[in-house]
Amino acid sequence: AKVAFGQLDIGLDVKESRINKVKDGIYKKVIIYDGHIIPLKSGSVNTVVSNCVLEHVENLDEVLSEVKRILKPGGKFLTTVMAKPWEENLFIGANWYKKWMLKKQVHFNLLRNEEWKRKFERAGFKIKEEIGYLSPAACKLIDICHYLSLPSLLSYLLTGRWVWWPNIIPLDWLEKILKVNVESDKSGAIFFILTQLQ
């Protein structure tokens, strides 16, 4: 069953992003900012959602401080982050490959679960829940899929479209691999529900 959501109030991203590719109607308002000071009033936002962004920012403490600043007291910060087990479970385990992927994926913060929690707590957030969702097998599979998706990348580069044909591969097996429960400490990605301390 599909769940229908209304528009999100604000989409926020840096100038060098693909935010201009966002489909109309997803956000009521799109804001481009400098990656430092979020141009919103302190205590003006109920919920902030960040999907696999924090591992890519060099100024992590500054970004967390800004998220805390704009949240209302008791507001929620829902975030997914890539974690160190992602790198440890790549399809090719050689150090040269890990270093290359770290650079290619622009990962500045591949932290362990405990390190992520300390970062959030030092920034003034309370951790309400954490859920690991990428098992070692899922990390390997996703890494392999980077290479299997090269035809789609070529299509995008040549035509601006990622997909030209409908999905013809049954994906039930993929869902089974991705739905495996995994401890946060061993997971390649973690979902956190954080609250702004009052």
Short mmCIF file of C-alpha atoms in Angstrom, two decimals:
data_model
loop_
_atom_site.label_atom_id
_atom_site.label_comp_id
_atom_site.label_asym_id
_atom_site.label_seq_id
_atom_site.Cartn_x
_atom_site.Cartn_y
_atom_site.Cartn_z
CA ALA A 1 0.00 0.00 0.00
CA LYS A 2 1.26 3.45 -0.84
CA VAL A 3 1.34 6.13 1.82
CA ALA A 4 0.59 9.64 0.63
CA PHE A 5 2.51 12.50 2.20
CA GLY A 6 1.89 16.18 1.82
CA GLN A 7 4.52 18.62 0.67
CA LEU A 8 7.57 19.12 2.85
CA ASP A 9 7.89 22.70 4.06
CA ILE A 10 11.52 23.33 3.13
CA GLY A 11 14.19 21.65 1.05
CA LEU A 12 17.67 22.81 2.08
CA ASP A 13 20.91 22.16 0.23
CA VAL A 14 24.18 23.74 -0.82
CA LYS A 15 24.69 25.46 -4.16
CA GLU A 16 26.84 22.64 -5.59
CA SER A 17 24.05 20.07 -5.19
CA ARG A 18 21.40 18.72 -7.56
CA ILE A 19 18.57 20.49 -5.76
CA ASN A 20 17.56 22.11 -9.06
CA LYS A 21 16.57 18.60 -10.23
CA VAL A 22 13.92 18.26 -7.49
CA LYS A 23 10.47 17.62 -8.91
CA ASP A 24 7.91 20.35 -8.47
CA GLY A 25 5.54 19.88 -5.59
CA ILE A 26 7.85 17.99 -3.22
CA TYR A 27 8.85 21.08 -1.25
CA LYS A 28 6.83 24.22 -0.60
CA LYS A 29 10.09 26.16 -0.59
CA VAL A 30 13.68 25.38 -1.62
CA ILE A 31 16.59 27.15 0.08
CA ILE A 32 20.17 27.15 -1.16
CA TYR A 33 22.66 28.03 1.58
CA ASP A 34 26.40 28.32 2.16
CA GLY A 35 26.77 25.09 4.17
CA HIS A 36 27.42 27.03 7.37
CA ILE A 37 24.58 29.20 8.69
CA ILE A 38 21.09 27.86 7.96
CA PRO A 39 19.00 30.92 6.98
CA LEU A 40 16.14 30.14 9.37
CA LYS A 41 15.24 31.63 12.75
CA SER A 42 16.35 29.90 15.92
CA GLY A 43 13.68 27.57 17.31
CA SER A 44 11.54 27.79 14.17
CA VAL A 45 11.38 24.17 12.96
CA ASN A 46 9.52 21.17 14.40
CA THR A 47 11.39 18.42 12.53
CA VAL A 48 14.58 18.15 10.52
CA VAL A 49 15.16 15.16 8.21
CA SER A 50 18.63 14.36 6.90
CA ASN A 51 19.06 11.32 4.64
CA CYS A 52 22.69 10.15 4.42
CA VAL A 53 24.15 13.66 4.41
CA LEU A 54 26.18 14.00 7.61
CA GLU A 55 28.91 11.60 6.53
CA HIS A 56 29.62 13.95 3.60
CA VAL A 57 30.09 17.23 5.49
CA GLU A 58 33.52 18.43 6.60
CA ASN A 59 32.14 20.78 9.25
CA LEU A 60 30.01 18.18 11.07
CA ASP A 61 29.99 19.87 14.49
CA GLU A 62 28.95 23.19 12.93
CA VAL A 63 26.12 21.54 10.96
CA LEU A 64 24.83 19.72 14.06
CA SER A 65 24.95 22.99 16.01
CA GLU A 66 22.89 24.71 13.30
CA VAL A 67 20.31 21.90 13.24
CA LYS A 68 19.99 22.18 17.02
CA ARG A 69 19.66 25.97 16.77
CA ILE A 70 16.75 25.94 14.31
CA LEU A 71 14.81 23.18 16.11
CA LYS A 72 12.07 24.10 18.54
CA PRO A 73 12.55 22.77 22.10
CA GLY A 74 11.54 19.11 21.97
CA GLY A 75 11.81 19.12 18.16
CA LYS A 76 12.93 15.98 16.35
CA PHE A 77 15.97 15.37 14.18
CA LEU A 78 15.54 12.25 12.03
CA THR A 79 18.77 11.26 10.36
CA THR A 80 20.34 8.34 8.55
CA VAL A 81 24.11 8.09 8.46
CA MET A 82 26.62 5.77 6.87
CA ALA A 83 28.89 4.13 9.44
CA LYS A 84 32.34 2.53 9.55
CA PRO A 85 31.03 -1.02 8.84
CA TRP A 86 30.01 0.25 5.37
CA GLU A 87 33.68 0.62 4.47
CA GLU A 88 34.67 -2.59 6.26
CA ASN A 89 32.16 -4.63 4.24
CA LEU A 90 32.78 -3.39 0.70
CA PHE A 91 32.86 -6.08 -1.98
CA ILE A 92 36.62 -5.62 -2.45
CA GLY A 93 38.28 -5.63 0.96
CA ALA A 94 41.69 -4.31 -0.11
CA ASN A 95 42.92 -1.11 1.57
CA TRP A 96 43.56 0.63 -1.77
CA TYR A 97 39.92 0.04 -2.74
CA LYS A 98 38.61 1.31 0.60
CA LYS A 99 40.70 4.49 0.28
CA TRP A 100 39.54 5.00 -3.31
CA MET A 101 35.87 4.54 -2.35
CA LEU A 102 36.23 6.86 0.64
CA LYS A 103 37.49 9.57 -1.69
CA LYS A 104 35.04 8.74 -4.50
CA GLN A 105 32.03 8.81 -2.15
CA VAL A 106 33.32 11.94 -0.39
CA HIS A 107 32.93 10.41 3.07
CA PHE A 108 34.48 12.65 5.71
CA ASN A 109 32.70 10.99 8.63
CA LEU A 110 32.47 7.21 8.54
CA LEU A 111 32.08 6.87 12.28
CA ARG A 112 31.27 3.88 14.42
CA ASN A 113 27.87 3.80 16.12
CA GLU A 114 29.29 4.91 19.48
CA GLU A 115 31.15 7.79 17.80
CA TRP A 116 27.95 8.99 16.07
CA LYS A 117 26.10 8.86 19.38
CA ARG A 118 28.83 10.88 21.14
CA LYS A 119 28.73 13.49 18.35
CA PHE A 120 24.95 13.85 18.68
CA GLU A 121 25.05 13.99 22.47
CA ARG A 122 27.85 16.61 22.49
CA ALA A 123 25.77 18.69 20.07
CA GLY A 124 22.90 18.69 22.59
CA PHE A 125 20.64 15.95 21.24
CA LYS A 126 19.02 13.12 23.13
CA ILE A 127 19.00 9.77 21.31
CA LYS A 128 15.47 8.35 21.39
CA GLU A 129 16.08 5.42 19.05
CA GLU A 130 18.69 3.95 16.74
CA ILE A 131 18.12 1.31 14.08
CA GLY A 132 20.82 -0.42 12.04
CA TYR A 133 19.64 -1.27 8.55
CA LEU A 134 22.53 -2.41 6.33
CA SER A 135 23.93 -5.84 7.12
CA PRO A 136 27.44 -6.79 5.94
CA ALA A 137 25.84 -8.77 3.06
CA ALA A 138 23.72 -5.75 2.08
CA CYS A 139 26.83 -3.51 2.06
CA LYS A 140 28.59 -5.89 -0.33
CA LEU A 141 25.53 -6.11 -2.58
CA ILE A 142 25.10 -2.33 -2.75
CA ASP A 143 28.77 -1.92 -3.59
CA ILE A 144 28.44 -4.43 -6.45
CA CYS A 145 25.34 -2.58 -7.66
CA HIS A 146 27.45 0.56 -8.17
CA TYR A 147 29.03 -1.24 -11.11
CA LEU A 148 25.86 -2.95 -12.32
CA SER A 149 24.23 0.47 -12.62
CA LEU A 150 26.85 1.90 -15.00
CA PRO A 151 24.44 1.68 -17.98
CA SER A 152 22.01 3.91 -16.07
CA LEU A 153 24.79 6.41 -15.36
CA LEU A 154 25.73 6.45 -19.03
CA SER A 155 22.07 7.01 -19.93
CA TYR A 156 21.88 9.92 -17.48
CA LEU A 157 25.08 11.52 -18.79
CA LEU A 158 23.92 11.25 -22.42
CA THR A 159 20.21 12.00 -22.09
CA GLY A 160 19.47 13.34 -18.59
CA ARG A 161 17.29 10.28 -17.85
CA TRP A 162 18.35 7.56 -15.42
CA VAL A 163 15.92 4.90 -16.63
CA TRP A 164 14.66 4.18 -20.14
CA TRP A 165 13.01 0.84 -19.51
CA PRO A 166 10.87 -0.53 -16.66
CA ASN A 167 12.44 -2.76 -14.06
CA ILE A 168 12.34 -6.28 -15.51
CA ILE A 169 14.23 -8.00 -12.69
CA PRO A 170 12.14 -9.45 -9.84
CA LEU A 171 13.47 -7.78 -6.70
CA ASP A 172 11.98 -9.98 -3.96
CA TRP A 173 15.42 -11.44 -3.20
CA LEU A 174 16.86 -7.94 -2.76
CA GLU A 175 14.13 -7.02 -0.30
CA LYS A 176 14.98 -10.10 1.81
CA ILE A 177 18.65 -9.09 2.02
CA LEU A 178 17.84 -5.50 2.87
CA LYS A 179 15.20 -6.37 5.49
CA VAL A 180 17.58 -8.38 7.67
CA ASN A 181 17.72 -6.97 11.20
CA VAL A 182 21.24 -5.90 12.13
CA GLU A 183 22.78 -4.52 15.30
CA SER A 184 23.67 -0.84 14.99
CA ASP A 185 27.31 -1.58 15.86
CA LYS A 186 27.61 -3.89 12.84
CA SER A 187 25.45 -1.93 10.43
CA GLY A 188 26.74 -0.01 7.42
CA ALA A 189 24.01 2.59 7.97
CA ILE A 190 22.05 3.71 11.02
CA PHE A 191 18.76 5.56 11.43
CA PHE A 192 18.62 7.84 14.47
CA ILE A 193 15.66 9.56 16.06
CA LEU A 194 17.03 12.47 18.08
CA THR A 195 15.29 15.13 20.09
CA GLN A 196 16.36 18.65 20.92
CA LEU A 197 17.08 18.83 24.66
CA GLN A 198 14.89 21.39 26.37
#
